[in-house]
Amino acid sequence: MLSNQLHNGLETAKLLWSRIPNSEDGEVDGGSLLRNSNGNTVESLDYEVIENYAYREEQAQRGKLYVGYYVAVKWFLALLTGIGTGLAAVFINISVENFAGWKFALTFSIIQRSYFAGFVIYVLINLILVFSSVYIVTHFAPAAAGSGIPEIKGYLNGLDIHGILLFRTLIGKIFGSIGSVGGGLALGKEGPLVHTGACIASLLGQGGSSKYHLSSRWLQVFKSDRDRRDLVTCGCAAGVAAAFRAPVGGVLFALEEVTSWWRSQLMWRVFFTSAIVAVVVRTAMGWCKSGKCGHFGSGGFIIWDTSDGQEDYSFEELLPMAVIGVIGGLLGALFNQLTFHITYWRRNYLHKKGNRVKIIEACLISVITSAISFGLPLLRKCNPCPESDHDSGIECPRPPGMYGNYVNFYCGKDKEYNDLATIFFNTQDDAIRNLFSAKTIHEFSAQSLLTFLVMFYTLAVVTFGTAVPAGQFVPGIMIGSTYGRLVGMFVVNFYKNLNVEEGTYALLGAASFLGGSMRMTVSLCVIMVEITNNLKLLPLIMLVLLISKAVGDAFNEGFYEQQARLKGIALLESRPKYQMRNMMAKEVCRNQKVVSFPRIVKVADAVSILQSNLHNGFPVIDHVRNGETLVIGLVLRSHLLVLLQSKVDFQHSPLPCDPAGVSKSIRHNFSEFVKPVSSKGISIEDIHLSSDDLEMYIDLAPVLNPSPYVVPEDMSLTKVYNLFRQLGLRHIFVVPRASRVVGMITREDLLIEDSEDPASVELHSTSGASSI
């Protein structure tokens, strides 16, 4: 009976393995997330409002009641984003903590009889969890691999990357994070939570997922990329707020790290979303305190309370604290460089061999990580427990399978503990809690901390880039807190000051490594203060962050910027390159051949142009009576494809139906031109036209944007760059010098009073109008 079940299980495993594609051609919806060569997976977003006739008619029909409803929907969706992200974070943390709790409890119970049997069980459990994670990513949601923050930065910078905000990516991110983090890999769940929040926000912004029949027309009110961008920003802040229980840090993270455009109105919604997340997480943790969440207890949500630690610091301690900042900058820059080269090799060589290689790689790293975390503590001698202090509430040794300091692992006596197992044979959250802990001087030896630092640093570098959801916040905190505690031990021994806490230096080390790797300052400073609940350390955290960022910037870019560049995500940074000051707009487009459309275009000609190039925007020209050509607007490729697919705008005459150039009856509403987020949309290959259709004509006047942004050809490229980035544009026309000026707009002309009648607007009149 048992042998038959075992045989059936093996056959099932073989069947699943045989169904895994062995080449990139067999992957779901394409194997590579970013393939710039075909032009279909990366596309710019239209953050500019396309003011065509369909848009203007829709705006004219809206009254103040609809505007109020629209604003209310924005706040309601921000509320749902906060609730959804908070619940997703609770689910991930409860799942990870329960898997880890069961794993360690079972392992500790088995090693009481046999260490080898305990090792085998420990490796197998981790292997099953990691295999489930990598299988979900490679077979179901390829875009869920990695942290997702570089991709979200690209989206908020104006790039629509196929697959990153789909429903299946959200599911893959949630369950993949549970497997990879619960499986003990050297990575965290905080980065994936940012991606999770962004996915939830994006799905809510477009009314759900129509592919999986999870959509509601009541939520389908966002018809522009600009509104969706704002909601995704709220989702990013919610992800950080949920990961670290740091609502203010989440707002600052969105402002400093991911978003490229910011408005005061957006600040309110982002802050509101983060506050909702904090309430949801707090409520869930209060509910779990009654024991209803299994092993979920002090672990899970990151909160390392160091308020009972070092209360003051002396001037002599500033030097070793500055040294921590330098070490963090050096190790952070080295981490960025190593992960960049290893990830480059993975993407261009190893992962091109197919999904089976990705699965084998992740499983092999899982086995190595398990062997190191289980085997290295066996090589260390156990230390006698310190004298018990009932006020500290710390028990030595801790009971098997329970959270806390002083792990009894392969020790001959009852009152002994293994310091290396305390940080290695543990969940990452609890290991950091042990490193940050106060009143535990001499708990760790320098040899154990050095061993852990070298091995975990290596594992973090090697693990990042595998085909699983992976964050770098918590591994960075672990690395930094390890060498920070080492420096703290040196300070204790050198200054002989009993008021020095090693846990304080561990906290500063964690901040320094994150600053040296990710190059964040303000948001990271606030996050570290919120998760440690110690405002007294704020000046010291600011000091080490400034030093580590300055040292790291001397060597390379920040972690997410390097990963974005590696993935081909062309980010427009906040500042243009210096050499752009000596370049003009016409120099950039000198070798370009402008492809334009006439106002009345033959369907066959339109199809030919769309098939022959991959441009996403085309100038539309018209001929005036004196024979000169006049640029009348810009038409988008996506809008042309909608016209060709619907066929309702086809006409037999090559003459405009409305010679005066004003709007004719609009046959489309504005929502028809909205492309779902992260989808490929309509392609020219999807459109089938008969020979009679190809002989007909289309008048482009109703759908073109009659007011595109225009710059003179001799404008400096720096000004063009700033205009392009700050307005979130997709296209800019470069034209010769204008022959005449119609008028000039000053500040006074833009100060319009609110009026009941839009036709009778009243301007501010000042005596110094000409000087404004």
Short mmCIF file of C-alpha atoms in Angstrom, two decimals, residues 517-739:
data_model
loop_
_atom_site.label_atom_id
_atom_site.label_comp_id
_atom_site.label_asym_id
_atom_site.label_seq_id
_atom_site.Cartn_x
_atom_site.Cartn_y
_atom_site.Cartn_z
CA SER A 517 23.62 49.81 -0.86
CA MET A 518 20.24 51.44 -1.58
CA ARG A 519 21.41 55.06 -1.13
CA MET A 520 18.24 56.17 0.64
CA THR A 521 18.52 58.73 3.41
CA VAL A 522 15.36 60.42 4.72
CA SER A 523 12.94 57.54 4.24
CA LEU A 524 15.42 54.97 5.53
CA CYS A 525 16.16 57.10 8.59
CA VAL A 526 12.46 57.35 9.47
CA ILE A 527 11.90 53.62 8.82
CA MET A 528 14.76 52.68 11.17
CA VAL A 529 13.38 54.96 13.88
CA GLU A 530 9.84 53.57 13.47
CA ILE A 531 10.87 49.90 13.56
CA THR A 532 13.13 50.35 16.60
CA ASN A 533 10.86 52.71 18.56
CA ASN A 534 13.87 54.76 19.71
CA LEU A 535 13.85 58.43 18.75
CA LYS A 536 17.01 59.11 20.78
CA LEU A 537 19.13 57.38 18.15
CA LEU A 538 17.89 59.62 15.32
CA PRO A 539 21.05 61.85 15.15
CA LEU A 540 23.31 58.78 15.08
CA ILE A 541 21.26 57.10 12.32
CA MET A 542 21.43 60.33 10.30
CA LEU A 543 25.22 60.43 10.76
CA VAL A 544 25.89 56.88 9.56
CA LEU A 545 23.43 57.23 6.67
CA LEU A 546 25.10 60.39 5.37
CA ILE A 547 28.57 58.84 5.60
CA SER A 548 27.60 55.49 4.06
CA LYS A 549 25.73 57.12 1.17
CA ALA A 550 28.65 59.45 0.43
CA VAL A 551 31.13 56.55 0.46
CA GLY A 552 28.89 54.35 -1.68
CA ASP A 553 28.23 57.09 -4.25
CA ALA A 554 32.00 57.36 -4.79
CA PHE A 555 32.02 53.84 -6.30
CA ASN A 556 28.75 53.07 -8.12
CA GLU A 557 25.01 53.68 -8.39
CA GLY A 558 22.38 52.60 -5.91
CA PHE A 559 21.16 49.02 -5.82
CA TYR A 560 17.81 49.59 -7.55
CA GLU A 561 19.31 51.89 -10.20
CA GLN A 562 21.87 49.24 -11.14
CA GLN A 563 19.25 46.51 -11.30
CA ALA A 564 17.00 48.72 -13.44
CA ARG A 565 19.86 49.39 -15.86
CA LEU A 566 20.65 45.67 -16.00
CA LYS A 567 17.04 44.86 -16.88
CA GLY A 568 16.96 47.45 -19.64
CA ILE A 569 14.61 49.81 -17.78
CA ALA A 570 15.54 53.22 -19.17
CA LEU A 571 14.91 55.50 -16.19
CA LEU A 572 14.95 59.26 -16.66
CA GLU A 573 16.85 60.42 -13.61
CA SER A 574 16.00 63.62 -11.79
CA ARG A 575 18.95 65.49 -13.28
CA PRO A 576 20.01 65.54 -16.94
CA LYS A 577 23.53 64.58 -17.95
CA TYR A 578 26.08 67.38 -17.90
CA GLN A 579 26.91 67.05 -21.62
CA MET A 580 23.29 67.86 -22.51
CA ARG A 581 23.98 71.52 -21.77
CA ASN A 582 26.00 71.79 -24.98
CA MET A 583 23.47 69.95 -27.14
CA MET A 584 20.35 71.21 -28.90
CA ALA A 585 17.08 69.46 -29.60
CA LYS A 586 17.71 69.19 -33.34
CA GLU A 587 20.97 67.31 -32.73
CA VAL A 588 19.10 64.43 -31.09
CA CYS A 589 16.60 63.98 -33.92
CA ARG A 590 18.92 64.91 -36.79
CA ASN A 591 19.08 61.40 -38.27
CA GLN A 592 15.43 60.56 -37.65
CA LYS A 593 12.99 60.18 -40.50
CA VAL A 594 9.69 61.69 -39.42
CA VAL A 595 6.76 59.44 -40.36
CA SER A 596 3.54 61.41 -40.56
CA PHE A 597 -0.10 60.89 -41.50
CA PRO A 598 -2.33 63.14 -43.57
CA ARG A 599 -5.61 64.11 -41.97
CA ILE A 600 -7.54 61.90 -44.39
CA VAL A 601 -5.59 58.67 -44.69
CA LYS A 602 -6.35 55.63 -46.78
CA VAL A 603 -6.80 52.50 -44.68
CA ALA A 604 -4.25 50.57 -46.77
CA ASP A 605 -1.67 53.33 -46.24
CA ALA A 606 -2.33 53.40 -42.49
CA VAL A 607 -1.87 49.63 -42.23
CA SER A 608 1.32 49.79 -44.27
CA ILE A 609 2.83 52.50 -42.06
CA LEU A 610 1.94 50.66 -38.86
CA GLN A 611 3.43 47.42 -40.19
CA SER A 612 6.66 49.02 -41.39
CA ASN A 613 7.69 50.70 -38.12
CA LEU A 614 7.16 50.53 -34.37
CA HIS A 615 6.63 54.23 -33.64
CA ASN A 616 3.92 54.96 -31.07
CA GLY A 617 3.11 58.52 -32.12
CA PHE A 618 2.76 60.22 -35.50
CA PRO A 619 2.39 63.87 -36.52
CA VAL A 620 -0.76 64.61 -38.51
CA ILE A 621 -0.47 67.21 -41.28
CA ASP A 622 -3.07 68.99 -43.38
CA HIS A 623 -2.81 71.16 -46.47
CA VAL A 624 -4.07 74.72 -46.35
CA ARG A 625 -5.38 76.66 -49.35
CA ASN A 626 -2.04 78.18 -50.34
CA GLY A 627 -0.52 74.72 -50.61
CA GLU A 628 1.53 74.83 -47.42
CA THR A 629 1.41 72.00 -44.93
CA LEU A 630 0.24 72.56 -41.39
CA VAL A 631 0.82 70.28 -38.42
CA ILE A 632 -2.62 69.86 -36.85
CA GLY A 633 -1.81 67.41 -34.06
CA LEU A 634 -0.48 64.06 -32.88
CA VAL A 635 -2.16 60.67 -33.24
CA LEU A 636 -1.13 57.67 -31.16
CA ARG A 637 -0.56 54.22 -32.55
CA SER A 638 -2.98 52.72 -30.01
CA HIS A 639 -5.72 55.10 -31.15
CA LEU A 640 -5.14 54.19 -34.81
CA LEU A 641 -5.43 50.50 -33.96
CA VAL A 642 -8.77 51.13 -32.23
CA LEU A 643 -10.05 52.92 -35.33
CA LEU A 644 -8.90 50.10 -37.61
CA GLN A 645 -10.39 47.41 -35.42
CA SER A 646 -13.80 49.06 -34.96
CA LYS A 647 -14.17 50.14 -38.64
CA VAL A 648 -16.98 52.55 -37.70
CA ASP A 649 -14.93 55.55 -38.85
CA PHE A 650 -14.30 54.20 -42.36
CA GLN A 651 -15.63 56.42 -45.16
CA HIS A 652 -15.67 56.18 -48.94
CA SER A 653 -14.77 59.82 -49.64
CA PRO A 654 -11.17 61.08 -49.40
CA LEU A 655 -12.56 64.45 -48.28
CA PRO A 656 -13.15 65.47 -44.66
CA CYS A 657 -16.75 65.18 -43.52
CA ASP A 658 -16.28 68.42 -41.62
CA PRO A 659 -14.28 70.83 -43.81
CA ALA A 660 -14.29 73.55 -41.16
CA GLY A 661 -12.17 71.33 -38.97
CA VAL A 662 -14.54 71.34 -35.99
CA SER A 663 -15.74 68.23 -34.23
CA LYS A 664 -18.09 65.95 -36.03
CA SER A 665 -20.26 63.40 -34.33
CA ILE A 666 -17.97 61.29 -32.15
CA ARG A 667 -18.48 57.57 -32.63
CA HIS A 668 -16.19 56.59 -29.74
CA ASN A 669 -16.11 57.36 -26.06
CA PHE A 670 -12.84 58.04 -24.31
CA SER A 671 -12.77 54.70 -22.48
CA GLU A 672 -12.36 52.80 -25.77
CA PHE A 673 -8.84 54.17 -26.13
CA VAL A 674 -7.71 53.06 -22.64
CA LYS A 675 -5.16 50.24 -22.65
CA PRO A 676 -5.12 47.87 -19.65
CA VAL A 677 -2.06 48.20 -17.45
CA SER A 678 0.90 45.88 -18.18
CA SER A 679 -0.87 44.29 -21.15
CA LYS A 680 0.27 44.19 -24.74
CA GLY A 681 -2.94 45.79 -25.99
CA ILE A 682 -4.00 45.58 -29.62
CA SER A 683 -1.36 44.85 -32.25
CA ILE A 684 -1.60 45.33 -35.99
CA GLU A 685 -1.50 41.52 -36.40
CA ASP A 686 -4.78 41.25 -34.47
CA ILE A 687 -6.67 43.34 -37.03
CA HIS A 688 -8.20 41.64 -40.07
CA LEU A 689 -9.39 43.81 -42.95
CA SER A 690 -10.98 42.88 -46.24
CA SER A 691 -9.89 44.24 -49.60
CA ASP A 692 -12.88 46.59 -49.60
CA ASP A 693 -11.87 47.92 -46.17
CA LEU A 694 -8.36 48.71 -47.40
CA GLU A 695 -9.78 50.95 -50.11
CA MET A 696 -11.64 53.17 -47.65
CA TYR A 697 -10.48 56.30 -45.75
CA ILE A 698 -10.32 57.57 -42.17
CA ASP A 699 -10.58 61.14 -40.96
CA LEU A 700 -8.10 61.42 -38.05
CA ALA A 701 -9.28 64.84 -36.84
CA PRO A 702 -11.65 63.58 -34.09
CA VAL A 703 -9.02 61.35 -32.40
CA LEU A 704 -5.79 63.29 -32.74
CA ASN A 705 -4.33 65.42 -29.96
CA PRO A 706 -4.56 68.97 -31.37
CA SER A 707 -2.26 70.48 -28.73
CA PRO A 708 0.94 68.43 -28.40
CA TYR A 709 3.99 69.92 -26.70
CA VAL A 710 6.35 71.69 -29.10
CA VAL A 711 9.92 72.95 -28.63
CA PRO A 712 12.09 75.01 -31.01
CA GLU A 713 14.90 73.14 -32.69
CA ASP A 714 17.65 75.17 -31.00
CA MET A 715 16.39 74.66 -27.43
CA SER A 716 19.07 73.11 -25.20
CA LEU A 717 18.65 69.43 -24.52
CA THR A 718 18.75 70.12 -20.78
CA LYS A 719 15.55 72.16 -20.98
CA VAL A 720 13.93 69.53 -23.20
CA TYR A 721 14.91 66.83 -20.68
CA ASN A 722 13.44 68.74 -17.75
CA LEU A 723 10.24 69.48 -19.66
CA PHE A 724 9.90 65.84 -20.75
CA ARG A 725 10.47 64.37 -17.30
CA GLN A 726 8.60 66.85 -15.15
CA LEU A 727 5.47 66.71 -17.30
CA GLY A 728 5.65 62.96 -17.89
CA LEU A 729 5.56 63.29 -21.67
CA ARG A 730 5.79 60.61 -24.30
CA HIS A 731 6.40 62.75 -27.39
CA ILE A 732 7.66 66.27 -28.09
CA PHE A 733 7.58 67.92 -31.52
CA VAL A 734 10.79 69.67 -32.59
CA VAL A 735 9.96 72.49 -35.01
CA PRO A 736 11.78 75.43 -36.63
CA ARG A 737 11.60 78.92 -35.19
CA ALA A 738 8.06 80.34 -35.23
CA SER A 739 7.44 83.15 -37.70
#
